[in-house]
GROMACS .gro file of C-alpha atoms in nm:
model
  334
    1MET     CA    1  10.186  13.567  22.472
    2ASP     CA    2  10.081  13.401  22.795
    3VAL     CA    3  10.188  13.092  22.991
    4ARG     CA    4   9.938  12.815  23.060
    5GLU     CA    5   9.981  12.492  23.252
    6GLY     CA    6   9.871  12.154  23.123
    7GLU     CA    7   9.826  12.005  22.777
    8PRO     CA    8   9.704  12.237  22.499
    9PRO     CA    9   9.356  12.175  22.354
   10GLN     CA   10   9.516  12.147  22.011
   11SER     CA   11   9.876  12.087  21.910
   12TRP     CA   12  10.045  12.107  21.572
   13ARG     CA   13   9.930  11.891  21.284
   14HIS     CA   14  10.166  11.746  21.026
   15ARG     CA   15  10.084  11.586  20.692
   16ALA     CA   16  10.278  11.343  20.479
   17VAL     CA   17  10.457  11.510  20.187
   18GLY     CA   18  10.620  11.238  19.979
   19ASP     CA   19  10.868  11.062  20.205
   20THR     CA   20  10.862  11.322  20.482
   21PHE     CA   21  10.627  11.527  20.700
   22GLU     CA   22  10.556  11.900  20.701
   23LYS     CA   23  10.344  12.123  20.921
   24ASP     CA   24   9.981  12.142  20.806
   25ASP     CA   25   9.858  12.498  20.862
   26GLY     CA   26   9.522  12.421  20.705
   27VAL     CA   27   9.392  12.207  20.991
   28GLN     CA   28   9.276  12.396  21.298
   29GLN     CA   29   8.967  12.363  21.508
   30SER     CA   30   8.754  12.674  21.536
   31GLY     CA   31   8.843  12.880  21.841
   32ALA     CA   32   9.129  12.654  21.951
   33ALA     CA   33   9.459  12.830  21.893
   34ARG     CA   34   9.769  12.615  21.860
   35PRO     CA   35  10.049  12.674  22.109
   36ARG     CA   36  10.368  12.846  22.000
   37LEU     CA   37  10.585  12.643  22.237
   38LEU     CA   38  10.548  12.347  22.473
   39VAL     CA   39  10.776  12.319  22.775
   40LEU     CA   40  10.839  11.977  22.929
   41THR     CA   41  10.986  12.005  23.277
   42SER     CA   42  11.168  11.715  23.443
   43ASP     CA   43  11.290  11.740  23.801
   44LYS     CA   44  11.576  11.504  23.711
   45GLY     CA   45  11.678  11.691  23.397
   46TRP     CA   46  11.759  11.531  23.061
   47PRO     CA   47  12.038  11.299  22.937
   48TYR     CA   48  12.202  11.572  22.728
   49THR     CA   49  12.315  11.747  23.047
   50TRP     CA   50  12.358  11.440  23.267
   51LYS     CA   51  12.693  11.379  23.100
   52GLU     CA   52  12.808  11.720  23.227
   53ASP     CA   53  12.644  11.684  23.567
   54GLU     CA   54  12.428  11.986  23.490
   55SER     CA   55  12.060  12.020  23.567
   56THR     CA   56  11.853  12.156  23.281
   57ARG     CA   57  11.493  12.089  23.372
   58ASP     CA   58  11.318  12.238  23.069
   59CYS     CA   59  11.282  12.089  22.721
   60TYR     CA   60  11.145  12.331  22.459
   61VAL     CA   61  10.918  12.175  22.198
   62ASN     CA   62  10.816  12.373  21.890
   63CYS     CA   63  10.661  12.253  21.564
   64GLU     CA   64  11.004  12.150  21.426
   65VAL     CA   65  11.074  11.929  21.728
   66GLU     CA   66  10.725  11.780  21.704
   67ARG     CA   67  10.787  11.711  21.333
   68VAL     CA   68  11.092  11.500  21.423
   69TRP     CA   69  10.880  11.290  21.657
   70GLN     CA   70  10.601  11.251  21.399
   71ILE     CA   71  10.852  11.106  21.150
   72VAL     CA   72  10.992  10.859  21.405
   73LYS     CA   73  10.640  10.779  21.525
   74GLY     CA   74  10.545  10.691  21.166
   75ASP     CA   75  10.839  10.451  21.150
   76LEU     CA   76  10.732  10.286  21.475
   77THR     CA   77  10.372  10.256  21.357
   78LYS     CA   78  10.483  10.067  21.046
   79TRP     CA   79  10.704   9.849  21.266
   80SER     CA   80  10.423   9.757  21.505
   81SER     CA   81  10.182   9.687  21.219
   82SER     CA   82  10.427   9.446  21.054
   83ASN     CA   83  10.294   9.171  21.286
   84GLY     CA   84  10.636   9.028  21.354
   85GLU     CA   85  10.737   9.004  20.989
   86ALA     CA   86  11.083   8.852  20.981
   87GLY     CA   87  11.362   9.103  20.937
   88PHE     CA   88  11.137   9.409  20.954
   89THR     CA   89  11.281   9.697  21.159
   90PRO     CA   90  11.200  10.068  21.161
   91LYS     CA   91  11.397  10.305  20.941
   92LYS     CA   92  11.728  10.429  21.070
   93ARG     CA   93  11.733  10.807  21.096
   94VAL     CA   94  11.999  11.077  21.118
   95LEU     CA   95  11.879  11.410  21.257
   96ILE     CA   96  12.077  11.704  21.117
   97GLY     CA   97  12.057  12.075  21.192
   98THR     CA   98  12.249  12.388  21.284
   99PRO     CA   99  12.464  12.337  21.596
  100GLY     CA  100  12.306  12.501  21.899
  101ILE     CA  101  11.939  12.499  21.793
  102GLY     CA  102  11.831  12.216  22.023
  103LYS     CA  103  11.876  11.891  21.829
  104SER     CA  104  12.005  11.724  22.146
  105LYS     CA  105  11.856  11.932  22.424
  106ALA     CA  106  11.511  11.963  22.264
  107ALA     CA  107  11.458  11.703  21.988
  108GLY     CA  108  11.669  11.430  22.151
  109SER     CA  109  11.501  11.483  22.488
  110TYR     CA  110  11.154  11.493  22.332
  111LEU     CA  111  11.219  11.172  22.139
  112LEU     CA  112  11.321  11.008  22.465
  113TYR     CA  113  11.007  11.137  22.637
  114GLN     CA  114  10.779  11.005  22.364
  115LEU     CA  115  10.957  10.671  22.330
  116LEU     CA  116  10.925  10.615  22.703
  117HIS     CA  117  10.551  10.669  22.669
  118CYS     CA  118  10.511  10.413  22.391
  119ASP     CA  119  10.355  10.076  22.472
  120ALA     CA  120  10.605   9.891  22.693
  121GLU     CA  121  10.509   9.554  22.545
  122GLN     CA  122  10.590   9.665  22.190
  123LEU     CA  123  10.892   9.881  22.280
  124PRO     CA  124  11.029   9.771  22.618
  125MET     CA  125  11.380   9.924  22.594
  126VAL     CA  126  11.517  10.269  22.507
  127VAL     CA  127  11.889  10.351  22.513
  128TYR     CA  128  12.039  10.700  22.500
  129PHE     CA  129  12.406  10.714  22.389
  130ILE     CA  130  12.604  11.033  22.451
  131ALA     CA  131  12.983  11.068  22.479
  132ASP     CA  132  13.111  10.776  22.690
  133ARG     CA  133  12.780  10.720  22.867
  134LYS     CA  134  12.485  10.498  22.792
  135PHE     CA  135  12.154  10.537  22.969
  136LEU     CA  136  11.940  10.224  22.942
  137PHE     CA  137  11.571  10.270  23.018
  138ASP     CA  138  11.394   9.943  23.096
  139LYS     CA  139  11.025  10.030  23.069
  140THR     CA  140  10.912   9.692  23.200
  141SER     CA  141  11.098   9.719  23.531
  142LYS     CA  142  11.081  10.102  23.525
  143THR     CA  143  11.454  10.136  23.591
  144VAL     CA  144  11.742  10.335  23.442
  145SER     CA  145  12.095  10.193  23.423
  146THR     CA  146  12.406  10.398  23.342
  147TYR     CA  147  12.707  10.246  23.164
  148MET     CA  148  13.045  10.418  23.133
  149GLY     CA  149  13.321  10.360  22.880
  150ASP     CA  150  13.333  10.277  22.510
  151SER     CA  151  13.366   9.901  22.561
  152SER     CA  152  13.003   9.865  22.665
  153ASN     CA  153  12.863  10.052  22.364
  154GLU     CA  154  12.755   9.752  22.160
  155SER     CA  155  12.769   9.465  22.407
  156VAL     CA  156  12.487   9.588  22.631
  157VAL     CA  157  12.244   9.645  22.347
  158ARG     CA  158  12.353   9.334  22.156
  159SER     CA  159  12.287   9.115  22.459
  160LEU     CA  160  11.933   9.254  22.482
  161SER     CA  161  11.877   9.192  22.112
  162ASP     CA  162  12.009   8.835  22.144
  163ARG     CA  163  11.748   8.774  22.413
  164GLY     CA  164  11.473   8.886  22.177
  165MET     CA  165  11.420   9.227  22.335
  166LYS     CA  166  11.309   9.510  22.108
  167GLY     CA  167  11.417   9.867  22.159
  168TYR     CA  168  11.517  10.202  22.016
  169ILE     CA  169  11.849  10.388  22.032
  170ILE     CA  170  11.904  10.763  22.041
  171TYR     CA  171  12.271  10.815  21.954
  172ASP     CA  172  12.383  11.172  22.028
  173VAL     CA  173  12.712  11.254  21.855
  174ALA     CA  174  12.869  11.464  22.130
  175GLU     CA  175  13.223  11.474  21.988
  176PRO     CA  176  13.361  11.521  21.633
  177ASP     CA  177  13.396  11.195  21.440
  178ASP     CA  178  13.216  11.005  21.717
  179GLU     CA  179  13.050  10.779  21.461
  180PRO     CA  180  12.851  10.471  21.572
  181SER     CA  181  13.008  10.130  21.532
  182ASP     CA  182  12.910   9.879  21.266
  183ASP     CA  183  12.708   9.683  21.523
  184LEU     CA  184  12.453   9.957  21.586
  185PRO     CA  185  12.166   9.917  21.577
  186PRO     CA  186  12.143   9.542  21.644
  187ARG     CA  187  11.877   9.316  21.492
  188GLY     CA  188  11.526   9.416  21.593
  189TRP     CA  189  11.613   9.769  21.703
  190GLY     CA  190  11.547  10.114  21.561
  191MET     CA  191  11.788  10.406  21.586
  192ALA     CA  192  11.810  10.782  21.541
  193LEU     CA  193  12.150  10.950  21.527
  194VAL     CA  194  12.165  11.319  21.628
  195SER     CA  195  12.446  11.522  21.470
  196PRO     CA  196  12.554  11.863  21.339
  197PRO     CA  197  12.591  11.870  20.959
  198LEU     CA  198  12.947  11.734  20.961
  199GLU     CA  199  12.964  11.423  20.747
  200GLY     CA  200  13.255  11.275  20.941
  201ASN     CA  201  13.005  11.211  21.220
  202TYR     CA  202  12.770  10.993  21.021
  203LYS     CA  203  12.863  10.940  20.654
  204GLU     CA  204  12.992  10.582  20.685
  205TRP     CA  205  12.718  10.479  20.927
  206VAL     CA  206  12.451  10.614  20.691
  207LYS     CA  207  12.611  10.423  20.404
  208ARG     CA  208  12.613  10.097  20.603
  209SER     CA  209  12.273  10.129  20.763
  210GLY     CA  210  12.077  10.299  20.485
  211ALA     CA  211  11.966  10.570  20.727
  212THR     CA  212  11.746  10.854  20.606
  213GLU     CA  213  11.799  11.219  20.700
  214ILE     CA  214  11.565  11.431  20.906
  215ASP     CA  215  11.659  11.795  20.848
  216MET     CA  216  11.564  12.031  21.131
  217ASN     CA  217  11.518  12.405  21.086
  218CYS     CA  218  11.615  12.671  21.338
  219PRO     CA  219  11.336  12.796  21.565
  220GLY     CA  220  11.134  13.090  21.437
  221GLU     CA  221  11.137  13.435  21.592
  222SER     CA  222  10.803  13.371  21.764
  223ASP     CA  223  10.941  13.045  21.907
  224VAL     CA  224  11.236  13.234  22.057
  225LYS     CA  225  11.004  13.502  22.195
  226ALA     CA  226  10.796  13.230  22.362
  227MET     CA  227  11.114  13.092  22.522
  228CYS     CA  228  11.187  13.439  22.658
  229VAL     CA  229  10.834  13.468  22.798
  230TRP     CA  230  10.877  13.135  22.977
  231MET     CA  231  11.223  13.218  23.113
  232ARG     CA  232  11.106  13.555  23.248
  233SER     CA  233  10.749  13.461  23.342
  234HIS     CA  234  10.823  13.550  23.706
  235GLN     CA  235  10.922  13.907  23.614
  236PRO     CA  236  10.709  14.217  23.546
  237VAL     CA  237  10.597  14.271  23.187
  238ARG     CA  238  10.835  14.566  23.140
  239GLU     CA  239  11.138  14.357  23.233
  240GLN     CA  240  11.018  14.077  23.007
  241ALA     CA  241  11.002  14.323  22.717
  242GLU     CA  242  11.352  14.453  22.791
  243TYR     CA  243  11.492  14.100  22.798
  244TRP     CA  244  11.326  14.019  22.466
  245GLN     CA  245  11.484  14.325  22.304
  246VAL     CA  246  11.830  14.211  22.418
  247VAL     CA  247  11.774  13.857  22.286
  248LYS     CA  248  11.625  13.985  21.960
  249GLY     CA  249  11.926  14.209  21.901
  250GLN     CA  250  12.160  13.913  21.945
  251MET     CA  251  11.937  13.696  21.728
  252ASP     CA  252  11.955  13.955  21.449
  253GLU     CA  253  12.333  13.915  21.460
  254VAL     CA  254  12.383  13.539  21.489
  255GLY     CA  255  12.047  13.393  21.391
  256PRO     CA  256  11.787  13.210  21.604
  257ILE     CA  257  12.036  12.981  21.777
  258PRO     CA  258  11.944  12.937  22.146
  259ARG     CA  259  12.293  12.823  22.250
  260TYR     CA  260  12.431  13.170  22.173
  261ILE     CA  261  12.145  13.417  22.206
  262PHE     CA  262  12.064  13.316  22.565
  263ASP     CA  263  12.424  13.320  22.689
  264GLU     CA  264  12.609  13.653  22.664
  265ARG     CA  265  12.955  13.497  22.698
  266LYS     CA  266  12.889  13.240  22.426
  267TYR     CA  267  12.735  13.511  22.207
  268ASP     CA  268  13.043  13.735  22.237
  269ASN     CA  269  13.279  13.444  22.166
  270TRP     CA  270  13.071  13.342  21.864
  271VAL     CA  271  13.078  13.692  21.712
  272GLN     CA  272  13.454  13.723  21.766
  273ARG     CA  273  13.520  13.382  21.612
  274CYS     CA  274  13.297  13.461  21.319
  275HIS     CA  275  13.465  13.793  21.241
  276LYS     CA  276  13.810  13.634  21.276
  277THR     CA  277  13.718  13.361  21.028
  278VAL     CA  278  13.588  13.610  20.774
  279ASP     CA  279  13.879  13.852  20.817
  280GLU     CA  280  14.135  13.575  20.764
  281ALA     CA  281  13.958  13.415  20.468
  282THR     CA  282  14.133  13.429  20.132
  283SER     CA  283  13.959  13.513  19.806
  284SER     CA  284  13.960  13.147  19.702
  285VAL     CA  285  13.795  13.045  20.029
  286ILE     CA  286  13.529  13.316  19.993
  287LEU     CA  287  13.456  13.190  19.642
  288GLN     CA  288  13.343  12.858  19.792
  289TYR     CA  289  13.069  13.040  19.979
  290THR     CA  290  12.925  13.252  19.698
  291GLY     CA  291  12.622  13.025  19.657
  292LEU     CA  292  12.512  13.064  20.016
  293GLY     CA  293  12.208  13.278  20.083
  294ARG     CA  294  12.086  13.229  19.727
  295GLY     CA  295  11.981  12.866  19.746
  296GLY     CA  296  12.320  12.726  19.645
  297SER     CA  297  12.443  12.404  19.800
  298TRP     CA  298  12.765  12.398  20.001
  299ASP     CA  299  13.010  12.111  20.031
  300ARG     CA  300  12.916  11.976  20.373
  301MET     CA  301  13.270  11.868  20.449
  302LYS     CA  302  13.409  12.221  20.407
  303VAL     CA  303  13.144  12.424  20.586
  304PHE     CA  304  13.246  12.643  20.877
  305TYR     CA  305  12.923  12.588  21.057
  306TRP     CA  306  12.957  12.895  21.281
  307LEU     CA  307  12.922  13.108  20.964
  308ALA     CA  308  12.594  12.962  20.850
  309ARG     CA  309  12.275  12.789  20.944
  310VAL     CA  310  12.092  12.491  20.797
  311VAL     CA  311  11.768  12.552  20.606
  312ARG     CA  312  11.540  12.266  20.500
  313VAL     CA  313  11.401  12.277  20.147
  314ARG     CA  314  11.186  12.045  19.940
  315GLY     CA  315  11.408  11.802  19.755
  316GLU     CA  316  11.364  11.573  19.460
  317ASN     CA  317  11.119  11.281  19.478
  318SER     CA  318  10.904  11.472  19.730
  319GLY     CA  319  11.162  11.435  20.004
  320SER     CA  320  11.367  11.705  20.174
  321GLU     CA  321  11.727  11.814  20.180
  322PHE     CA  322  11.919  12.096  20.344
  323PHE     CA  323  12.109  12.398  20.224
  324PHE     CA  324  12.330  12.640  20.412
  325GLN     CA  325  12.245  13.008  20.452
  326PHE     CA  326  12.463  13.285  20.593
  327THR     CA  327  12.391  13.448  20.926
  328GLY     CA  328  12.372  13.825  20.893
  329VAL     CA  329  12.685  13.927  21.081
  330CYS     CA  330  12.920  13.694  20.894
  331SER     CA  331  12.858  13.737  20.523
  332PRO     CA  332  13.210  13.739  20.376
  333GLN     CA  333  13.194  14.060  20.173
  334LYS     CA  334  13.555  14.136  20.086
   0.00000   0.00000   0.00000
């Protein structure tokens, strides 16, 4: 793999499959190889880390992250082509995937990037909710406002809606049971909620809003290798190869989850927690997990998400749904 600056000559292509989108491997221009990974770099970082006063400049975009945007983009296209039809708003979405794969840091950041590049006349406002902070991007005035505290959650956006302003909300569930209020999104606004697969974070909101799931897979091995190449691009090839072997060994244990495989301390804590959970599990608890790894569904409210990862499969009516699959180190064989 090599690192190149600028936009690729050809990116991924996705095709409609029923009510969702999937990568289309059959469309590729002769001689123009698709990229494995795109890296968006922002000197100011991304909202996911602003709440922690950290500075993460890089946003990793693979075909799964691009797929999320293509789905939201399709919703926005239908919205803009409605010609002001009364009551028409884009679909509400809930983005679900394994914790630590980049739903917030990658997909949430990439959605923000793309939404900010949409036509300012058709979509003048974008709001990013995370924890007790709200970042309001006014594309017309090219300003960003930060609001603190829960009390301003709905009032700020509602006041914009009451004035006839259109916009889109990215609601990042940063804490357990941090479900959006009944007032979100307001009239004339679209919204995507980003959450791990814990129904307490979104079940009631989905029921009220009629939101549709977007299920996000973990990155592939080649995606992770491309991340390693980028992170170590300043080092000699031999050192890059050594770093990849370390990351690959950790990935074989916990799965392709960037939060853990790129941080040795988090990796060690994850493995210890996983083994402790399995060692303390009773036979009746283990019985609940016997379908995992063989395509069986798991009660989403009972899942210990550090034992498994989310895998998207084709569902009924040409849509998609997710199942849980064990990571290698934690299969409860007792």
